[in-house]
C-alpha cells in the first residue's frame, strides 16, 4: 500500500566511529571482559556522580544479581508492578522469592504509590519500581516508603537511561539502580546492562556474583568465595556502549523533539489517551504509547495490521503481566489489577527513535487517523 520504507517502532543508532572501534576490539586479541568494560564502568560512574557501576550481560542479570546482593531469597516478598516486561518478576522468581504486584496508576502508568503500603507484609524485603517508557516513578515518595518500612529498592531503570527526577539523573541517587542495554533501549551494547551500587564493598560482591564467585588473590591465585553466575559483559559489547555514550544526550533530546511533534500533530478527537506530557521534563521518551480509544479496545490486532499495511511498525509494551498463564497458574486472575489490565489491553507503541525525521511523525499520525476511520467504518 505504501511506497515509503518500513518504519519500525524503534531502531538503534550505531555510528560508523563506533563500528570501527568494535573492529579494533575484534582485532586486538582480547574479546571478553577487559579494558573496554573497565572504561565503560568508569564513564558510567562519572555520569552517576561517582557511584560504583558494574556491567553484566543483560538488564535481567543486573536485576537478579541486585536482589541476590540484598540477600533476598525463599520466603521473601518483593513488591513490583504488573505493567512491565516479564523480566521484572522473573528475577524475583529466579532468586526463590515471591513477586507481589501492586496495580499501576492511570496517568503515569507506573506503580501506584498510594497502594504500596497495603501490600507490605512482614515478609516484604524490597521494592522494584519500573520507569515505564522512561517516565520516572516519584523517587521522593518511593524512597520515603522504603526508609519508613526498611526495604531495599532495586530500581528497574531498564527504560530510563538519560531520564531525570527533579533535575537529578536517574542512577545518580537511590539504592541499587539497574539499567538494560538491550537494542530497544535508549543506550545499547547489543545486549547488556549495568547496576549502580552504593559502595566499594557492594561492587566487589557484585563482581563475585556476576562471574562464578571467583576472586583473584595477590600473586594471581584463584579463590571461589561464593556462588556466582556467568553474566559478565564482553569488551565487544562495551565498545558499542562507549560509542553510544558519546551521543546519548543528543539522542535523548531528539526523542523529546519527536514526542513534542506527536503531541502537536495528534488529533484528540480520535479518542486515544496520550501519555503524560511530562511537563517537568523528567522522562527520556523511551517510547510513545497512546492507549487505543475504548470503542477499539478489543481491536488492537486489527489496528496493528492496518498500520503495518501502511508500512508502520507498532509494538505492545505490555500486556498486564499477571494475566500471562504462568502468573494465572500462581493464582492471579482478571480483575486483580484493573488499571494495568486496561492499559495492557489498549496500549500501542508507535515509532519513536532518534534517527526518525519529523515527517515520519506526520506519516504515523496520518496513518493512525486512517486506520481508526477504517476500523470504525467497518464495525
Ligand atoms: C528491557 C527490560 C528489562 C530486561 O532487560 P534485558 O537487558 O533485556 O535483560 C527489564 N525490565 C524492563 C522494564 C525492561 O524494559
Coordinates of C-alpha atoms and ligand atoms in Angstrom, one line a residue:
X1 CA 0.0 0.0 0.0
X2 CA 2.9 2.3 0.8
X3 CA 6.0 3.2 -1.2
X4 CA 7.8 4.7 1.8
X5 CA 10.3 2.4 3.5
X6 CA 9.0 0.5 6.5
X7 CA 9.2 2.5 9.7
X8 CA 9.9 0.2 12.7
X9 CA 8.7 1.3 16.2
X10 CA 12.3 1.5 17.2
X11 CA 15.8 1.2 15.8
X12 CA 19.2 1.6 17.5
X13 CA 21.6 4.2 16.1
X14 CA 25.2 3.0 16.0
X15 CA 27.6 5.4 14.3
X16 CA 30.5 4.5 12.0
X17 CA 33.1 5.5 14.5
X18 CA 31.6 3.0 17.0
X19 CA 31.6 0.3 14.3
X20 CA 35.3 1.0 13.7
X21 CA 36.0 0.8 17.4
X22 CA 34.2 -2.6 17.6
X23 CA 36.5 -3.7 14.8
X24 CA 39.5 -2.6 16.8
X25 CA 38.4 -4.8 19.7
X26 CA 38.0 -7.7 17.4
X27 CA 41.5 -7.2 16.0
X28 CA 43.0 -6.7 19.5
X29 CA 43.1 -10.3 20.6
X30 CA 41.0 -9.6 23.8
X31 CA 37.3 -10.1 23.3
X32 CA 35.8 -10.8 26.7
X33 CA 35.7 -8.6 29.8
X34 CA 38.7 -6.3 29.8
X35 CA 39.8 -2.7 29.2
X36 CA 36.6 -1.6 27.3
X37 CA 34.4 -2.9 30.1
X38 CA 36.6 -1.0 32.7
X39 CA 36.4 2.2 30.6
X40 CA 32.6 1.9 30.3
X41 CA 32.2 1.3 34.0
X42 CA 34.3 4.4 34.7
X43 CA 32.4 6.5 32.2
X44 CA 29.0 5.4 33.7
X45 CA 30.3 6.0 37.2
X46 CA 31.3 9.5 36.3
X47 CA 27.8 10.1 34.8
X48 CA 26.2 8.9 38.1
X49 CA 28.1 11.2 40.4
X50 CA 31.0 8.8 41.2
X51 CA 28.8 5.9 42.4
X52 CA 30.3 2.5 41.6
X53 CA 28.9 0.9 38.5
X54 CA 29.3 -2.7 37.4
X55 CA 28.3 -4.2 34.0
X56 CA 26.7 -7.5 33.2
X57 CA 25.4 -9.3 30.1
X58 CA 21.8 -8.2 30.5
X59 CA 19.4 -6.0 32.5
X60 CA 17.8 -9.1 33.7
X61 CA 21.1 -10.3 35.2
X62 CA 21.7 -6.9 36.9
X63 CA 18.2 -7.1 38.5
X64 CA 18.6 -10.7 39.6
X65 CA 22.1 -10.2 41.0
X66 CA 21.0 -7.0 42.6
X67 CA 18.3 -9.0 44.5
X68 CA 20.9 -11.6 45.5
X69 CA 23.2 -8.8 46.7
X70 CA 20.4 -7.7 49.0
X71 CA 20.2 -11.3 50.4
X72 CA 16.6 -11.8 49.0
X73 CA 15.6 -15.4 48.6
X74 CA 13.0 -18.0 49.5
X75 CA 10.3 -16.8 51.9
X76 CA 10.8 -13.2 50.9
X77 CA 8.3 -10.9 49.1
X78 CA 9.2 -8.3 46.6
X79 CA 6.7 -5.6 45.5
X80 CA 6.5 -4.5 41.9
X81 CA 4.1 -3.6 39.1
X82 CA 2.3 -5.8 36.6
X83 CA 2.8 -3.2 34.0
X84 CA 6.3 -4.1 33.0
X85 CA 8.4 -6.5 30.9
X86 CA 8.2 -10.0 32.5
X87 CA 11.9 -9.9 33.4
X88 CA 10.9 -7.7 36.3
X89 CA 9.0 -10.5 38.0
X90 CA 11.1 -13.4 36.6
X91 CA 14.1 -12.2 38.5
X92 CA 12.1 -12.4 41.8
X93 CA 11.1 -15.9 41.0
X94 CA 14.7 -16.7 40.0
X95 CA 16.0 -16.0 43.5
X96 CA 13.2 -18.1 45.0
X97 CA 11.2 -15.1 46.3
X98 CA 7.6 -14.1 45.6
X99 CA 6.6 -11.2 43.4
X100 CA 3.8 -9.2 44.9
X101 CA 2.1 -7.0 42.3
X102 CA 0.6 -3.5 43.1
X103 CA -1.6 -2.0 40.4
X104 CA -0.5 0.7 38.1
X105 CA -1.7 4.3 38.4
X106 CA -3.6 5.5 35.3
X107 CA -1.8 8.8 34.5
X108 CA 1.9 7.8 34.7
X109 CA 1.1 4.1 34.2
X110 CA 3.8 3.3 36.8
X111 CA 3.2 1.5 40.2
X112 CA 0.5 3.2 42.2
X113 CA 2.5 4.6 45.2
X114 CA -0.8 5.1 47.2
X115 CA -1.3 1.3 47.2
X116 CA 2.2 0.1 48.1
X117 CA 1.7 0.2 51.9
X118 CA -1.4 -2.1 51.7
X119 CA 0.8 -4.7 50.1
X120 CA 3.6 -4.7 52.6
X121 CA 3.7 -7.7 54.9
X122 CA 6.3 -8.9 57.5
X123 CA 7.9 -10.8 54.6
X124 CA 8.4 -7.8 52.3
X125 CA 12.0 -7.1 51.7
X126 CA 12.3 -4.9 48.6
X127 CA 10.6 -2.8 46.1
X128 CA 11.2 -2.9 42.3
X129 CA 9.9 0.3 40.8
X130 CA 9.8 0.4 37.0
X131 CA 10.0 3.7 35.0
X132 CA 7.7 2.7 32.2
X133 CA 8.6 4.3 28.8
X134 CA 11.3 6.2 30.7
X135 CA 9.0 8.2 32.8
X136 CA 10.4 8.0 36.4
X137 CA 8.4 6.8 39.4
X138 CA 8.3 9.6 42.0
X139 CA 11.6 8.9 43.7
X140 CA 10.9 11.2 46.7
X141 CA 7.8 9.2 47.7
X142 CA 9.3 5.9 46.8
X143 CA 12.5 6.4 48.9
X144 CA 10.4 7.7 51.8
X145 CA 8.3 4.5 51.7
X146 CA 11.4 2.4 51.6
X147 CA 13.0 4.2 54.5
X148 CA 9.9 4.0 56.6
X149 CA 9.5 0.3 56.1
X150 CA 13.2 -0.6 56.0
X151 CA 13.0 -2.0 52.5
X152 CA 15.7 -2.3 49.9
X153 CA 15.0 -0.8 46.5
X154 CA 16.2 -2.3 43.2
X155 CA 15.2 0.3 40.7
X156 CA 14.3 -1.3 37.3
X157 CA 15.5 1.7 35.3
X158 CA 15.9 -0.5 32.2
X159 CA 13.9 2.1 30.2
X160 CA 15.0 5.3 31.9
X161 CA 18.7 5.8 31.0
X162 CA 19.1 9.6 30.5
X163 CA 15.9 10.4 32.4
X164 CA 15.9 12.6 35.5
X165 CA 13.9 13.0 38.6
X166 CA 13.6 16.7 39.6
X167 CA 16.9 17.6 37.8
X168 CA 18.9 14.6 39.2
X169 CA 19.9 11.9 36.7
X170 CA 18.2 8.5 37.4
X171 CA 21.1 6.4 38.6
X172 CA 22.9 9.2 40.4
X173 CA 20.9 8.6 43.7
X174 CA 18.8 5.9 45.3
X175 CA 19.6 2.4 46.4
X176 CA 20.5 -0.1 43.7
X177 CA 19.7 1.0 40.1
X178 CA 19.6 -1.4 37.2
X179 CA 19.8 -0.4 33.5
X180 CA 19.4 -2.5 30.4
X181 CA 21.4 -2.1 27.2
X182 CA 19.1 -4.2 25.1
X183 CA 19.0 -2.9 21.5
X184 CA 15.5 -1.5 22.0
X185 CA 16.7 0.6 25.0
X186 CA 17.9 4.2 24.7
X187 CA 21.5 3.2 25.1
X188 CA 22.6 -0.2 23.8
X189 CA 25.6 -2.6 24.0
X190 CA 23.9 -5.2 21.7
X191 CA 22.8 -7.0 24.9
X192 CA 23.9 -5.9 28.4
X193 CA 23.1 -4.0 31.5
X194 CA 24.6 -2.3 34.5
X195 CA 24.0 -1.9 38.2
X196 CA 24.7 1.3 40.1
X197 CA 25.8 0.4 43.6
X198 CA 26.2 2.1 47.0
X199 CA 29.8 1.4 47.9
X200 CA 33.0 -0.4 47.0
X201 CA 32.1 -3.5 49.1
X202 CA 28.8 -4.0 47.3
X203 CA 30.7 -3.6 44.0
X204 CA 33.2 -6.3 45.0
X205 CA 30.4 -8.6 46.0
X206 CA 28.6 -7.9 42.7
X207 CA 31.8 -8.8 40.8
X208 CA 31.8 -12.3 42.5
X209 CA 28.1 -12.7 41.8
X210 CA 28.5 -12.0 38.1
X211 CA 31.4 -14.3 37.4
X212 CA 31.4 -17.7 39.2
X213 CA 32.2 -16.2 42.6
X214 CA 35.9 -16.1 41.6
X215 CA 38.2 -13.7 43.4
X216 CA 41.8 -13.1 42.3
X217 CA 44.2 -13.2 45.2
X218 CA 47.6 -11.4 45.2
X219 CA 50.1 -13.4 43.1
X220 CA 47.3 -14.4 40.6
X221 CA 46.0 -17.3 42.7
X222 CA 42.2 -18.0 42.3
X223 CA 39.7 -18.4 45.1
X224 CA 36.0 -19.1 45.0
X225 CA 34.2 -17.4 47.9
X226 CA 30.6 -18.0 47.0
X227 CA 28.2 -19.0 44.2
X228 CA 28.3 -16.8 41.2
X229 CA 26.5 -16.6 37.8
X230 CA 28.1 -16.4 34.4
X231 CA 26.9 -12.9 33.5
X232 CA 30.0 -10.8 32.5
X233 CA 29.9 -8.4 29.6
X234 CA 32.3 -8.7 26.6
X235 CA 34.7 -5.9 25.5
X236 CA 32.9 -6.1 22.1
X237 CA 29.7 -5.0 23.8
X238 CA 31.4 -2.4 26.0
X239 CA 32.9 -0.8 22.9
X240 CA 29.4 -0.3 21.5
X241 CA 28.3 1.2 24.8
X242 CA 31.3 3.6 24.9
X243 CA 30.3 4.9 21.4
X244 CA 26.7 5.2 22.4
X245 CA 27.6 7.3 25.5
X246 CA 29.1 10.0 23.2
X247 CA 25.7 10.6 21.6
X248 CA 23.2 9.7 24.3
X249 CA 22.4 13.3 25.4
X250 CA 21.8 14.4 21.8
X251 CA 19.7 11.3 21.2
X252 CA 17.6 11.9 24.3
X253 CA 17.0 15.5 23.2
X254 CA 15.9 14.3 19.7
X255 CA 13.4 11.9 21.3
X256 CA 11.9 14.8 23.2
X257 CA 11.5 16.8 20.0
X258 CA 9.8 13.9 18.3
X259 CA 7.4 13.4 21.2
X260 CA 6.6 17.1 21.2
X261 CA 5.7 16.7 17.5
X262 CA 3.4 13.8 18.2
X263 CA 1.6 16.0 20.8
X264 CA 1.3 18.9 18.3
X265 CA 0.0 16.8 15.4
X266 CA -2.2 14.4 17.4
X267 CA -5.9 14.6 16.7
X268 CA -7.5 14.5 20.1
X269 CA -10.9 13.8 18.6
X270 CA -9.8 10.3 17.7
X271 CA -10.3 9.4 21.4
X272 CA -6.9 8.0 22.4
X273 CA -5.5 8.6 25.9
X274 CA -2.0 10.0 25.4
X275 CA 0.9 9.5 27.8
X276 CA 1.5 12.4 30.2
X277 CA 3.3 15.2 28.6
X278 CA 5.9 15.2 31.3
X279 CA 5.9 18.9 31.9
X280 CA 8.8 18.8 34.3
X281 CA 11.0 17.2 31.5
X282 CA 11.8 14.2 33.6
X283 CA 11.4 11.5 31.1
X284 CA 13.6 10.3 28.3
X285 CA 10.8 9.3 25.8
X286 CA 11.9 5.7 25.6
X287 CA 8.5 5.0 24.0
X288 CA 5.5 6.9 22.8
X289 CA 2.4 5.0 23.8
X290 CA -1.1 6.2 23.2
X291 CA -3.9 4.0 24.6
X292 CA -6.5 3.0 21.9
X293 CA -9.9 4.6 22.1
X294 CA -12.3 2.5 24.3
X295 CA -14.5 1.5 21.4
X296 CA -11.5 0.0 19.7
X297 CA -10.0 -1.7 22.8
X298 CA -10.7 -5.2 21.5
X299 CA -9.4 -4.5 18.1
X300 CA -5.7 -3.9 18.7
X301 CA -4.6 -6.7 16.3
X302 CA -6.7 -5.0 13.5
X303 CA -5.1 -1.6 14.4
X304 CA -1.6 -3.1 14.2
X305 CA -2.5 -4.8 10.9
X306 CA -3.8 -1.6 9.4
X307 CA -0.6 0.3 10.5
X308 CA 1.6 -2.5 9.1
X309 CA -0.2 -2.3 5.8
X310 CA 0.8 1.4 5.7
X311 CA 4.5 0.5 6.4
X312 CA 4.5 1.4 10.1
X313 CA 5.6 -0.9 12.9
X314 CA 3.6 -0.9 16.2
X315 CA 4.7 -2.6 19.4
X316 CA 2.8 -3.7 22.5
X317 CA 4.6 -2.9 25.8
X318 CA 3.0 -4.6 27.7
X319 CA 0.0 -6.8 28.3
X320 CA -0.6 -6.8 32.1
X321 CA 1.9 -9.3 33.4
X322 CA -0.4 -11.2 35.9
X323 CA -2.6 -12.3 33.0
X324 CA 0.1 -14.4 31.4
X325 CA -0.6 -18.1 32.0
X326 CA 2.4 -18.6 34.3
X327 CA 1.0 -16.0 36.8
X328 CA -2.5 -17.3 36.4
X329 CA -1.2 -20.7 37.5
X330 CA 0.1 -18.9 40.6
X331 CA -3.4 -17.7 41.4
X332 CA -3.8 -14.4 39.5
X333 CA -7.0 -13.7 37.6
X334 CA -8.6 -10.9 35.5
X335 CA -9.8 -8.2 37.8
X336 CA -6.8 -8.4 40.2
X337 CA -5.2 -5.2 38.8
X338 CA -7.9 -3.3 36.7
X339 CA -5.7 -0.3 35.9
X340 CA -2.9 -2.4 34.5
X341 CA -5.4 -4.6 32.7
X342 CA -7.0 -1.6 31.0
X343 CA -3.6 -0.2 29.9
X344 CA -2.4 -3.6 28.8
X345 CA -5.4 -4.1 26.6
X346 CA -5.2 -0.7 24.9
X347 CA -1.5 0.3 24.8
X348 CA 0.3 0.6 21.4
X349 CA 3.9 1.7 21.0
X350 CA 4.3 4.0 18.0
X351 CA 7.6 4.7 16.2
X352 CA 10.0 6.9 18.2
X353 CA 13.8 6.7 17.8
X354 CA 16.5 9.3 17.4
X355 CA 17.1 8.7 13.7
X356 CA 13.5 9.4 12.7
X357 CA 12.6 12.5 10.7
X358 CA 9.9 15.0 11.6
X359 CA 7.9 13.9 8.6
X360 CA 7.9 10.3 9.9
X361 CA 5.8 11.5 12.8
X362 CA 3.4 13.2 10.4
X363 CA 3.2 10.0 8.5
X364 CA 2.4 8.0 11.6
X365 CA -0.3 10.4 12.7
X366 CA -1.9 10.4 9.3
X367 CA -1.9 6.6 9.2
X368 CA -3.4 6.4 12.8
X369 CA -6.3 8.6 11.6
X370 CA -6.9 6.5 8.5
X371 CA -6.8 3.2 10.3
X372 CA -9.1 4.4 13.1
X373 CA -11.6 5.6 10.4
X374 CA -11.3 2.3 8.6
X375 CA -12.0 0.3 11.8
X376 CA -14.9 2.5 12.8
X377 CA -16.4 2.4 9.3
X378 CA -16.2 -1.4 9.1
X379 CA -17.6 -2.3 12.5
Ligands
LIG1 C1 14.4 -4.5 28.9 C2 13.8 -4.6 30.2 C3 14.3 -5.5 31.2 C4 15.3 -6.5 30.9 O1 16.5 -6.1 30.2 P1 17.3 -7.1 29.4 O2 18.6 -6.4 29.1 O3 16.6 -7.4 28.1 O4 17.6 -8.3 30.2 C5 13.8 -5.4 32.5 N1 12.8 -4.6 32.8 C6 12.3 -3.7 31.9 C7 11.3 -2.8 32.4 C8 12.8 -3.7 30.6 O5 12.2 -2.8 29.7

